[in-house]
Coordinates of C-alpha atoms and ligand atoms in Angstrom, one line a residue:
M1141 CA 28.7 -24.6 13.2
G1142 CA 29.1 -25.7 16.2
H1143 CA 28.4 -23.2 18.5
F1144 CA 25.2 -22.9 17.3
L1145 CA 22.6 -21.0 20.2
R1146 CA 25.2 -20.4 22.3
P1147 CA 25.9 -17.2 22.3
R1148 CA 28.8 -14.9 24.0
T1149 CA 28.3 -11.3 23.5
M1150 CA 24.9 -10.8 24.0
P1151 CA 23.2 -11.5 28.1
A1152 CA 22.1 -15.0 27.8
S1153 CA 19.8 -15.8 31.4
S1154 CA 20.1 -19.6 30.8
P1155 CA 23.2 -20.1 28.3
T1156 CA 23.6 -23.4 27.9
T1157 CA 26.5 -25.6 27.0
F1158 CA 26.0 -29.2 25.0
G1159 CA 27.7 -32.7 25.3
P1160 CA 29.6 -34.6 23.0
L1161 CA 26.1 -35.9 22.0
T1162 CA 24.6 -33.6 20.5
W1163 CA 28.2 -32.0 18.9
A1164 CA 28.7 -34.7 17.1
L1165 CA 25.4 -34.8 15.8
L1166 CA 25.3 -31.0 14.9
I1167 CA 28.6 -32.2 13.0
A1168 CA 26.9 -34.9 11.4
V1169 CA 24.2 -32.6 10.0
A1170 CA 26.5 -29.9 8.8
A1171 CA 29.0 -32.7 7.2
L1172 CA 25.3 -34.3 5.1
V1173 CA 24.2 -30.7 4.2
A1174 CA 27.9 -29.6 2.9
G1175 CA 27.8 -33.3 1.0
V1176 CA 24.7 -31.5 -0.2
A1177 CA 26.4 -28.2 -1.1
W1178 CA 28.7 -29.8 -2.4
A1179 CA 26.8 -31.3 -5.3
L1180 CA 24.8 -28.2 -6.8
R1181 CA 28.0 -26.0 -6.9
G1182 CA 28.5 -26.8 -10.6
R1183 CA 25.6 -25.6 -10.9
L1184 CA 25.6 -22.4 -8.3
R1185 CA 28.8 -21.9 -10.5
S1186 CA 27.1 -21.5 -13.7
A1187 CA 23.5 -19.6 -12.4
P1188 CA 24.7 -16.4 -13.0
S1189 CA 24.4 -14.5 -10.3
P1190 CA 22.5 -16.6 -7.0
R1191 CA 19.9 -14.1 -5.8
R1192 CA 18.8 -17.2 -3.3
A1193 CA 20.7 -18.2 -0.1
D1194 CA 21.8 -21.3 -1.7
H1195 CA 21.3 -25.1 0.0
G1196 CA 24.2 -25.3 1.1
T1197 CA 26.4 -24.5 4.4
I1198 CA 27.1 -21.5 3.0
D1199 CA 24.9 -18.4 1.4
P1200 CA 27.6 -17.8 -1.3
V1201 CA 27.1 -14.2 -1.4
T1202 CA 26.9 -13.1 2.2
G1203 CA 29.7 -15.8 3.3
L1204 CA 26.4 -16.4 5.9
M1205 CA 25.7 -19.7 7.0
S1206 CA 22.5 -20.9 4.4
R1207 CA 18.9 -20.8 4.9
A1208 CA 18.9 -24.8 4.7
A1209 CA 22.1 -25.5 7.3
F1210 CA 20.4 -23.1 9.8
E1211 CA 17.0 -24.9 9.7
V1212 CA 18.3 -28.1 10.6
A1213 CA 20.2 -27.2 13.6
L1214 CA 17.9 -25.2 14.6
A1215 CA 15.0 -27.8 14.7
Q1216 CA 18.1 -30.5 15.6
A1217 CA 18.7 -28.5 18.5
L1218 CA 14.8 -27.1 19.4
D1219 CA 12.6 -29.5 18.6
T1220 CA 14.4 -32.7 20.1
E1221 CA 14.4 -32.5 24.4
R1222 CA 17.6 -30.6 23.8
G1223 CA 14.9 -28.2 23.1
E1224 CA 13.7 -28.7 27.1
G1225 CA 13.9 -26.3 29.4
R1226 CA 15.9 -24.0 26.5
S1227 CA 13.9 -20.6 26.1
G1228 CA 15.8 -17.7 23.3
G1229 CA 14.7 -15.9 20.3
L1230 CA 14.6 -15.9 16.4
L1231 CA 15.6 -12.0 15.6
Y1232 CA 13.7 -12.1 11.4
V1233 CA 16.3 -8.8 9.9
G1234 CA 14.8 -8.0 6.3
L1235 CA 15.9 -4.3 4.9
D1236 CA 14.3 -1.7 4.0
G1237 CA 14.1 -0.1 0.8
F1238 CA 15.8 -2.8 -1.1
R1239 CA 14.4 -3.4 -3.5
L1240 CA 15.5 0.0 -5.3
V1241 CA 18.8 -0.4 -4.3
N1242 CA 18.3 -3.4 -7.0
E1243 CA 16.7 -1.8 -9.8
G1244 CA 18.6 1.4 -8.6
H1245 CA 21.6 0.3 -9.0
G1246 CA 21.7 -3.3 -10.2
H1247 CA 22.1 -6.2 -9.0
A1248 CA 26.4 -5.9 -8.3
Q1249 CA 25.3 -3.1 -5.9
G1250 CA 22.5 -4.5 -3.6
D1251 CA 25.8 -7.4 -3.6
K1252 CA 27.9 -5.3 -1.8
V1253 CA 24.6 -3.7 0.2
L1254 CA 24.2 -7.5 1.6
V1255 CA 27.7 -8.0 2.4
A1256 CA 27.4 -4.8 4.4
T1257 CA 24.6 -5.5 6.4
A1258 CA 25.9 -8.8 7.5
G1259 CA 29.2 -7.4 8.6
T1260 CA 27.2 -5.0 10.6
L1261 CA 25.1 -7.5 11.8
R1262 CA 28.2 -9.8 12.9
Q1263 CA 29.0 -7.0 14.3
V1264 CA 26.3 -6.0 16.4
C1265 CA 25.6 -9.8 17.0
G1266 CA 29.0 -11.2 18.0
E1267 CA 30.9 -13.5 16.1
R1268 CA 29.4 -16.3 17.8
V1269 CA 25.9 -15.8 16.8
P1270 CA 24.0 -17.8 14.9
M1271 CA 22.8 -16.0 12.0
C1272 CA 22.5 -16.6 8.3
R1273 CA 21.1 -14.9 5.1
C1274 CA 17.5 -16.6 4.4
A1275 CA 16.7 -14.8 1.1
G1276 CA 16.3 -11.4 -0.7
D1277 CA 17.6 -8.9 2.3
E1278 CA 16.8 -10.9 4.7
F1279 CA 18.5 -12.5 7.6
A1280 CA 17.7 -14.7 10.9
I1281 CA 19.2 -14.2 13.9
W1282 CA 18.8 -16.9 16.9
L1283 CA 19.7 -15.9 20.5
N1284 CA 19.5 -18.3 23.2
A1285 CA 18.4 -15.8 25.7
D1286 CA 15.5 -14.8 27.2
T1287 CA 12.9 -12.1 26.0
S1288 CA 14.2 -8.6 27.7
A1289 CA 17.6 -9.7 26.1
C1290 CA 16.6 -10.8 23.3
E1291 CA 14.2 -7.7 22.3
L1292 CA 17.8 -5.8 22.9
L1293 CA 19.1 -7.6 20.1
A1294 CA 16.6 -6.3 17.7
R1295 CA 16.7 -2.8 19.3
R1296 CA 20.6 -2.6 18.6
V1297 CA 20.3 -4.3 15.0
A1298 CA 17.3 -1.9 14.4
E1299 CA 20.1 1.3 15.8
A1300 CA 22.7 -0.3 13.1
L1301 CA 20.9 -0.7 10.5
A1302 CA 19.3 2.9 10.6
G1303 CA 20.9 4.9 8.2
G1304 CA 21.4 2.7 5.9
V1305 CA 24.5 1.0 4.2
E1306 CA 27.1 3.4 4.1
L1307 CA 28.9 2.0 0.4
D1308 CA 32.4 4.7 -1.1
G1309 CA 30.5 7.4 0.5
Q1310 CA 26.7 6.7 -0.8
R1311 CA 23.5 5.6 1.7
F1312 CA 22.0 2.6 0.7
T1313 CA 18.8 0.4 2.0
A1314 CA 16.3 3.4 5.0
G1315 CA 17.2 1.1 7.3
A1316 CA 15.5 -2.9 8.2
S1317 CA 12.6 -3.8 10.2
I1318 CA 12.8 -6.7 12.2
G1319 CA 10.6 -9.4 13.4
L1320 CA 11.0 -11.1 16.7
A1321 CA 9.6 -14.5 18.1
L1322 CA 10.2 -16.5 20.9
F1323 CA 11.3 -20.0 22.1
P1324 CA 8.8 -22.3 23.7
R1325 CA 5.8 -19.6 23.4
H1326 CA 5.5 -19.4 19.3
G1327 CA 6.1 -22.9 18.3
T1328 CA 9.0 -24.8 17.3
S1329 CA 11.6 -24.2 15.3
A1330 CA 9.9 -23.9 11.4
Q1331 CA 7.2 -21.7 13.0
L1332 CA 9.8 -20.0 14.5
V1333 CA 11.1 -18.8 11.4
L1334 CA 7.8 -18.2 9.5
R1335 CA 6.5 -16.4 12.4
A1336 CA 9.5 -13.8 12.9
A1337 CA 9.2 -13.5 9.4
T1338 CA 5.2 -12.3 9.6
A1339 CA 5.8 -10.0 12.5
M1340 CA 9.2 -8.5 10.7
R1341 CA 6.3 -8.1 8.1
A1342 CA 3.8 -6.1 9.7
V1343 CA 6.5 -4.4 11.0
K1344 CA 7.2 -2.9 6.9
R1345 CA 3.9 -2.4 6.1
A1346 CA 4.2 0.0 9.5
G1347 CA 6.1 2.1 7.7
G1348 CA 9.8 -0.4 9.3
G1349 CA 12.2 1.1 11.1
T1350 CA 11.5 -0.9 14.1
H1351 CA 11.3 -4.1 15.4
A1352 CA 7.9 -6.4 17.0
L1353 CA 7.7 -9.2 18.3
F1354 CA 4.4 -12.0 16.9
D1355 CA 1.8 -11.4 17.7
P1356 CA -1.1 -15.0 17.1
R1357 CA -4.0 -11.2 15.7
I1358 CA -1.2 -11.6 12.8
E1359 CA -2.3 -15.1 11.5
T1360 CA -5.9 -14.5 12.3
E1361 CA -5.9 -11.8 10.5
Q1362 CA -4.0 -13.8 7.6
R1363 CA -7.0 -16.6 7.8
E1364 CA -9.4 -13.4 7.3
E1365 CA -7.8 -12.0 4.3
L1366 CA -7.1 -15.6 2.7
K1367 CA -10.7 -15.9 2.9
I1368 CA -11.1 -12.9 1.6
A1369 CA -9.3 -13.2 -1.2
Q1370 CA -10.6 -16.3 -2.4
D1371 CA -14.1 -14.5 -2.2
L1372 CA -13.9 -11.7 -4.1
R1373 CA -12.3 -13.9 -7.1
L1374 CA -15.9 -14.8 -7.5
A1375 CA -17.6 -10.9 -6.2
V1376 CA -17.5 -9.9 -9.9
S1377 CA -19.1 -12.9 -11.4
R1378 CA -21.1 -13.2 -8.3
K1379 CA -22.5 -9.4 -8.6
E1380 CA -21.9 -8.4 -5.3
L1381 CA -19.8 -5.5 -6.5
E1382 CA -21.9 -2.2 -6.9
L1383 CA -21.2 1.3 -7.4
V1384 CA -22.0 4.4 -4.7
Y1385 CA -22.4 7.9 -6.0
Q1386 CA -21.0 10.5 -3.7
P1387 CA -21.8 15.0 -4.5
K1388 CA -18.9 17.4 -5.6
I1389 CA -20.5 20.8 -4.7
E1390 CA -19.2 24.0 -6.5
A1391 CA -18.2 25.3 -3.7
A1392 CA -19.7 28.9 -4.8
S1393 CA -23.2 28.1 -6.4
L1394 CA -23.2 25.0 -4.3
Q1395 CA -24.2 23.0 -7.3
V1396 CA -23.0 19.4 -8.2
T1397 CA -20.5 19.7 -10.2
A1398 CA -19.8 15.6 -10.8
V1399 CA -20.1 12.7 -9.1
E1400 CA -17.7 10.2 -7.6
A1401 CA -17.9 6.6 -7.4
L1402 CA -16.7 3.8 -4.5
L1403 CA -17.2 0.6 -5.2
R1404 CA -19.2 -1.7 -2.3
W1405 CA -19.0 -5.6 -2.0
K1406 CA -22.1 -6.4 -0.4
H1407 CA -20.6 -10.6 1.2
P1408 CA -23.1 -12.9 1.2
Q1409 CA -21.9 -13.4 5.0
L1410 CA -19.5 -10.0 6.3
G1411 CA -22.7 -8.2 4.8
M1412 CA -20.7 -4.6 3.4
V1413 CA -17.5 -5.4 3.3
S1414 CA -14.9 -1.0 3.3
P1415 CA -13.4 -1.0 0.7
T1416 CA -10.3 0.1 2.5
R1417 CA -10.2 -3.7 3.3
F1418 CA -10.6 -5.0 0.3
I1419 CA -8.9 -3.4 -2.2
P1420 CA -5.6 -4.1 -0.6
I1421 CA -6.2 -7.8 0.1
A1422 CA -7.3 -7.1 -4.5
E1423 CA -3.9 -5.8 -5.0
K1424 CA -1.7 -7.8 -2.9
H1425 CA -3.8 -10.7 -4.4
G1426 CA -3.7 -10.1 -8.3
L1427 CA -7.5 -9.2 -8.4
I1428 CA -6.7 -5.9 -8.4
E1429 CA -6.8 -5.8 -12.5
A1430 CA -10.5 -7.8 -12.5
I1431 CA -12.4 -5.4 -10.6
G1432 CA -11.0 -2.1 -11.1
N1433 CA -12.2 -3.1 -14.7
W1434 CA -15.4 -3.2 -13.1
V1435 CA -15.8 -0.3 -12.3
L1436 CA -14.3 1.4 -15.3
E1437 CA -16.9 0.0 -17.0
A1438 CA -19.8 0.4 -14.3
A1439 CA -18.6 4.4 -14.2
L1440 CA -18.7 4.5 -18.1
T1441 CA -22.0 2.1 -18.2
Q1442 CA -24.3 5.0 -15.3
A1443 CA -21.7 8.3 -16.6
A1444 CA -23.6 8.0 -20.3
V1445 CA -27.6 6.6 -19.0
W1446 CA -27.1 10.4 -16.5
R1447 CA -25.9 11.2 -19.7
K1448 CA -28.8 10.9 -21.5
A1449 CA -31.0 12.0 -18.8
G1450 CA -29.7 15.1 -18.8
L1451 CA -27.6 14.9 -16.2
R1452 CA -24.6 16.6 -16.9
M1453 CA -21.6 16.6 -14.0
R1454 CA -18.4 15.0 -14.7
V1455 CA -18.3 11.2 -12.9
A1456 CA -15.1 10.0 -11.2
I1457 CA -13.6 7.0 -10.7
N1458 CA -10.7 5.9 -8.3
V1459 CA -7.7 4.4 -9.6
S1460 CA -4.9 2.1 -7.3
G1461 CA -1.3 2.7 -8.9
F1462 CA -1.4 -0.9 -9.3
Q1463 CA -4.0 -0.4 -12.3
M1464 CA -1.9 3.1 -13.0
R1465 CA 0.9 0.8 -14.4
Q1466 CA -0.9 -2.1 -16.5
D1467 CA -0.4 -1.4 -20.1
D1468 CA -3.8 -0.5 -21.1
F1469 CA -4.7 1.0 -19.0
A1470 CA -5.8 4.3 -20.3
K1471 CA -6.2 2.3 -24.1
R1472 CA -9.1 -0.1 -22.0
L1473 CA -10.3 3.4 -20.4
Q1474 CA -9.9 5.4 -24.2
S1475 CA -12.1 2.6 -26.3
G1476 CA -14.7 2.8 -23.0
L1477 CA -15.2 6.7 -23.5
R1478 CA -15.6 6.2 -27.1
A1479 CA -18.0 2.6 -26.6
H1480 CA -19.8 4.7 -24.3
G1481 CA -20.1 8.1 -26.4
L1482 CA -19.0 9.9 -24.0
Q1483 CA -15.8 12.7 -24.3
P1484 CA -12.8 12.1 -21.8
N1485 CA -12.7 15.5 -20.2
R1486 CA -16.2 14.6 -18.6
F1487 CA -14.3 11.5 -16.7
T1488 CA -12.2 11.5 -14.6
C1489 CA -9.7 10.0 -12.6
E1490 CA -8.7 10.4 -8.7
I1491 CA -4.7 8.9 -8.5
T1492 CA -3.6 9.3 -5.2
E1493 CA -0.9 11.5 -4.0
S1494 CA 1.4 8.4 -3.2
V1495 CA 1.1 7.0 -6.5
A1496 CA 1.1 10.4 -8.5
M1497 CA 4.7 11.2 -6.8
E1498 CA 5.9 7.7 -7.9
D1499 CA 8.3 9.0 -10.6
T1500 CA 9.1 5.9 -11.6
Q1501 CA 9.1 5.9 -15.7
V1502 CA 5.8 3.2 -15.6
T1503 CA 3.3 5.6 -13.8
R1504 CA 5.4 8.6 -16.1
S1505 CA 4.3 7.4 -19.2
A1506 CA 0.8 6.0 -17.5
F1507 CA 0.2 9.2 -17.0
D1508 CA 1.1 10.9 -20.8
R1509 CA -1.6 8.1 -21.8
L1510 CA -4.4 10.6 -19.9
R1511 CA -3.1 13.2 -20.3
E1512 CA -2.9 13.0 -24.5
L1513 CA -6.2 10.2 -24.4
G1514 CA -7.9 14.4 -22.4
V1515 CA -9.1 12.2 -19.7
H1516 CA -9.6 15.0 -16.6
V1517 CA -7.2 13.5 -13.9
S1518 CA -7.0 14.3 -9.9
I1519 CA -4.8 14.2 -7.3
D1520 CA -6.8 12.6 -4.2
D1521 CA -5.8 12.5 -0.1
F1522 CA -3.2 15.2 -1.2
G1523 CA -1.0 16.4 1.4
T1524 CA -0.7 12.6 3.2
G1525 CA 2.3 12.4 1.0
H1526 CA 5.9 14.1 -0.6
S1527 CA 4.8 15.9 -3.7
S1528 CA 7.6 17.7 -5.0
L1529 CA 6.1 21.2 -6.3
A1530 CA 8.8 19.7 -10.1
T1531 CA 7.0 16.3 -10.1
L1532 CA 3.3 18.0 -9.3
R1533 CA 3.7 20.7 -12.2
R1534 CA 4.5 18.4 -14.5
L1535 CA 1.5 16.2 -14.1
P1536 CA -1.8 16.5 -16.3
A1537 CA -3.7 17.0 -13.0
Q1538 CA -6.6 19.6 -13.6
E1539 CA -7.4 18.7 -9.9
I1540 CA -6.1 18.7 -6.2
K1541 CA -9.0 17.4 -3.8
I1542 CA -7.1 18.5 0.1
D1543 CA -6.9 14.9 2.1
R1544 CA -10.2 14.3 4.7
A1545 CA -7.7 14.5 7.6
F1546 CA -6.8 18.5 7.2
V1547 CA -10.3 19.2 6.6
A1548 CA -11.6 17.3 9.9
D1549 CA -8.6 19.2 12.1
M1550 CA -8.8 22.3 10.3
A1551 CA -11.2 24.1 12.4
T1552 CA -9.2 23.1 16.1
D1553 CA -5.6 22.8 15.2
A1554 CA -3.3 25.4 13.4
D1555 CA -0.7 23.9 11.6
A1556 CA -3.9 21.9 9.5
K1557 CA -5.6 25.4 8.7
A1558 CA -1.6 26.6 7.4
I1559 CA -1.4 23.2 4.9
V1560 CA -4.4 24.4 3.8
A1561 CA -3.7 27.7 3.1
A1562 CA -0.6 26.7 1.5
V1563 CA -2.7 23.5 -0.9
L1564 CA -4.7 26.5 -1.6
T1565 CA -1.7 29.1 -3.1
M1566 CA 0.4 26.4 -4.7
A1567 CA -2.5 24.6 -6.9
R1568 CA -3.7 28.6 -7.4
A1569 CA -0.2 29.2 -8.9
L1570 CA -0.1 26.1 -11.1
G1571 CA -4.3 26.2 -12.2
L1572 CA -5.7 23.2 -10.5
R1573 CA -8.7 23.5 -8.5
V1574 CA -9.3 21.9 -4.9
V1575 CA -11.3 20.1 -3.2
A1576 CA -12.2 19.5 0.1
E1577 CA -12.8 16.0 0.9
G1578 CA -14.3 14.7 3.5
V1579 CA -16.7 18.0 4.8
E1580 CA -19.0 17.1 7.8
T1581 CA -19.9 20.7 9.7
P1582 CA -20.5 24.0 8.4
A1583 CA -18.1 25.6 10.7
Q1584 CA -15.4 23.8 7.7
R1585 CA -17.9 24.6 5.1
D1586 CA -17.9 28.3 6.0
L1587 CA -13.5 28.6 6.8
L1588 CA -12.9 26.6 3.1
V1589 CA -15.4 28.7 1.1
Q1590 CA -13.6 31.9 2.7
M1591 CA -10.4 30.2 2.2
G1592 CA -10.8 30.2 -1.9
C1593 CA -11.1 25.5 -1.7
D1594 CA -13.1 25.7 -5.4
E1595 CA -15.3 22.2 -5.2
L1596 CA -16.5 21.1 -1.5
Q1597 CA -17.7 17.7 -0.8
G1598 CA -18.5 14.4 2.8
Y1599 CA -21.1 14.1 4.4
L1600 CA -22.8 17.6 5.1
F1601 CA -23.6 17.8 1.5
A1602 CA -24.8 13.9 0.9
K1603 CA -23.4 10.1 1.9
P1604 CA -22.4 8.3 -0.8
M1605 CA -25.5 6.8 -2.4
S1606 CA -27.1 4.4 -5.5
A1607 CA -27.4 5.8 -8.8
R1608 CA -30.7 6.1 -8.2
A1609 CA -30.4 7.6 -5.3
I1610 CA -28.4 10.4 -6.4
A1611 CA -31.0 11.4 -8.8
L1612 CA -33.8 11.0 -6.2
W1613 CA -31.1 13.3 -4.2
A1614 CA -31.1 15.9 -7.0
M1615 CA -34.9 16.4 -7.0
D1616 CA -35.1 16.5 -3.2
A1617 CA -32.4 19.1 -2.8
P1618 CA -33.2 22.3 -3.4
T1619 CA -35.3 21.9 0.4
S1620 CA -33.2 19.4 1.9
L1621 CA -29.7 21.2 1.0
A1622 CA -30.3 25.6 -0.2
Q1623 CA -32.8 27.3 -1.9
T1624 CA -29.7 28.6 -3.6
F1625 CA -30.0 24.9 -5.7
S1626 CA -32.4 25.8 -7.5
P1627 CA -31.4 27.2 -10.8
S1628 CA -29.7 24.3 -12.0
L1629 CA -29.2 21.7 -10.0
F1630 CA -26.5 19.7 -12.3
K1631 CA -23.3 22.0 -13.7
D1632 CA -21.1 20.7 -16.5
T1633 CA -17.9 21.8 -15.7
A1634 CA -15.7 20.7 -19.7
I1635 CA -12.1 21.3 -19.2
T1636 CA -11.2 23.1 -22.5
D1637 CA -7.3 22.2 -22.1
A1638 CA -4.7 21.1 -19.5
R1639 CA -4.6 23.8 -17.4
S1640 CA -8.0 26.6 -17.3
T1641 CA -10.6 25.3 -16.3
E1642 CA -14.3 26.6 -18.7
I1643 CA -17.2 26.3 -16.5
M1644 CA -20.6 26.0 -19.0
P1645 CA -24.4 25.3 -17.0
S1646 CA -26.2 23.8 -18.5
R1647 CA -29.5 22.3 -17.5
P1648 CA -30.8 18.9 -16.8
A1649 CA -33.1 18.1 -19.1
S1650 CA -35.1 15.4 -16.5
L1651 CA -35.2 17.2 -13.6
P1652 CA -38.3 19.7 -12.8
R1653 CA -37.6 22.7 -12.6
Ligands
C2E2230 P1 -11.1 7.8 -1.2 O1 -11.2 8.2 -3.3 O2 -10.4 9.3 -0.4 O3 -12.3 8.5 -1.0 C1 -13.3 9.0 0.5 C2 -14.4 8.4 1.3 O4 -14.6 8.9 2.2 C3 -15.2 7.4 0.8 O5 -14.1 5.9 1.6 C4 -16.0 7.8 0.8 O6 -17.3 7.8 1.8 C5 -15.8 8.6 2.5 N1 -16.0 10.2 3.4 C6 -16.9 11.3 1.8 N2 -17.7 11.9 3.0 C7 -16.7 12.6 4.0 C8 -16.8 12.9 5.3 O7 -17.9 13.7 5.6 N3 -16.4 12.2 6.0 C9 -15.8 10.8 6.6 N4 -15.1 10.6 7.4 N5 -15.6 10.3 5.1 C10 -16.0 10.6 3.9 P2 -14.6 4.5 1.2 O8 -16.4 4.6 -0.1 O9 -14.9 3.8 2.9 O10 -13.8 4.2 0.2 C11 -12.7 4.3 1.4 C12 -11.1 4.3 -0.2 O11 -11.1 3.4 -1.3 C13 -11.5 5.5 -1.2 O12 -11.2 6.9 -0.4 C14 -10.8 5.2 -1.9 O13 -9.4 5.3 -1.9 C15 -10.8 3.2 -2.2 N6 -12.0 3.2 -3.0 C16 -13.3 3.3 -3.3 N7 -13.9 2.5 -3.8 C17 -12.7 2.7 -5.0 C18 -12.6 2.3 -6.7 O14 -14.0 1.5 -7.2 N8 -11.4 1.7 -6.0 C19 -9.9 1.8 -6.1 N9 -8.8 1.5 -6.7 N10 -11.0 2.4 -5.0 C20 -11.4 2.7 -4.4
CA2231 CA1 -11.1 9.9 -4.4
CA2232 CA1 -10.3 10.8 -0.8

């Protein structure tokens, strides 16, 4: 640790040398930490596998400095008067896709990847740049240099790890995400590590593979997120959640075949909070189960009410990946359907393409249970994921929803139109119905109908609305939309088998002829 904060390989704008007193202090700190490490050795040896960096001076997996030793030395160098006038950057490196190495190849292979990564980092940064393994697949590097040199190093690290780690001719991990926090701009040594880690996580969320400087706005967002999570915890009991419904219209007849339930949150201070904002927070903070269960019960209740009133369209809910991984989701759905006297094939679960394509044991068995149950399955946001035809064939899906980004672009962008055409061809081959979502203009509608799309959904026909408004809209629809609506407004679509769709029209008893 004697060379801490004294880079040799990267160009430093203000290279710093330490006096004898500084060295003596740093060595004393190292000795203290080493003492603690010695005391912990017995325990660490008996631990089954060191998954985290230990509390001694050396990380037992990679041989790099441990996080504790790194932080102590960093604090000694920056947070005392010796830190005055110094500038530098803390790089926080997180491997992309490391979880899959551990899960798919075992922890021993995971450890090998960590060792190889440490070797690459040493190679890029040089022997004397201080670095540690912080936890799991995360590393911290300190560079005593100006901002541009720190950014250059971050770029070099990202490039060096971009192709993944090669071991015995096989490639593992998918690159790295790097956060950079600067001293003194971004705070004390402890804040630097946290803020560089925050920047790294922001890079990861955006897809990884690159580096980014810490942005204080991320912390503001995090505070807001925490507030939303706290309030969301109470939203169900305070009755602040509500479902709105948006119709799906059959292209050929312009009849309503189904409605999609979309969640709304009426926050007492923030007003309407969008599900795109709060669903990911609910997933992250362990609240999606309670919210998903509420949505399921509310949609089933409404579906039963409509059935009794003679409105015989299918009701769809959006099922998040977390719900699909829940053990009892299908069971809950089954007992809910039974309790409300609804047939499974009149109820749709919309599952995004990315979740459907995960193809893990958990999602596969969740799909199997939905198949056994006989509910209608729709693959949402289609075109945004990386579907393989083989996986799609295996899924018990009856419907594909073309993502609205393609619908929005298809009139002006040949690629988007080609994708829509390809999806329609593939769906036809697999016997799936195709719904186009986000239809906003007559030009889009006409093109989709001409291309053979089965159902349409979007603001052109109706915005999402309350259950009451749906019934009123339905009665008004013939005059406000098209004359073709009048003979039979709501069309019942009953799926007799997983791959064939048999349309059984019926009239709503409570609606005027
Ligand atoms: P999604 O499932 O793709 O839902 C379609 C979204 O597009 C809805 O936004 C809908 O209001 C909007 N939309 C419909 N027609 C048009 C159109 O013509 N133009 C445009 N620009 N937008 C249109 P919303 O309601 O804000 O929902 C956003 C997303 O939130 C949904 O995307 C879904 O992924 C998620 N979500 C909504 N409700 C739930 C729920 O109950 N559970 C879960 N897990 N996710 C939900
Ligand atoms: Ca949906
Ligand atoms: Ca969608």
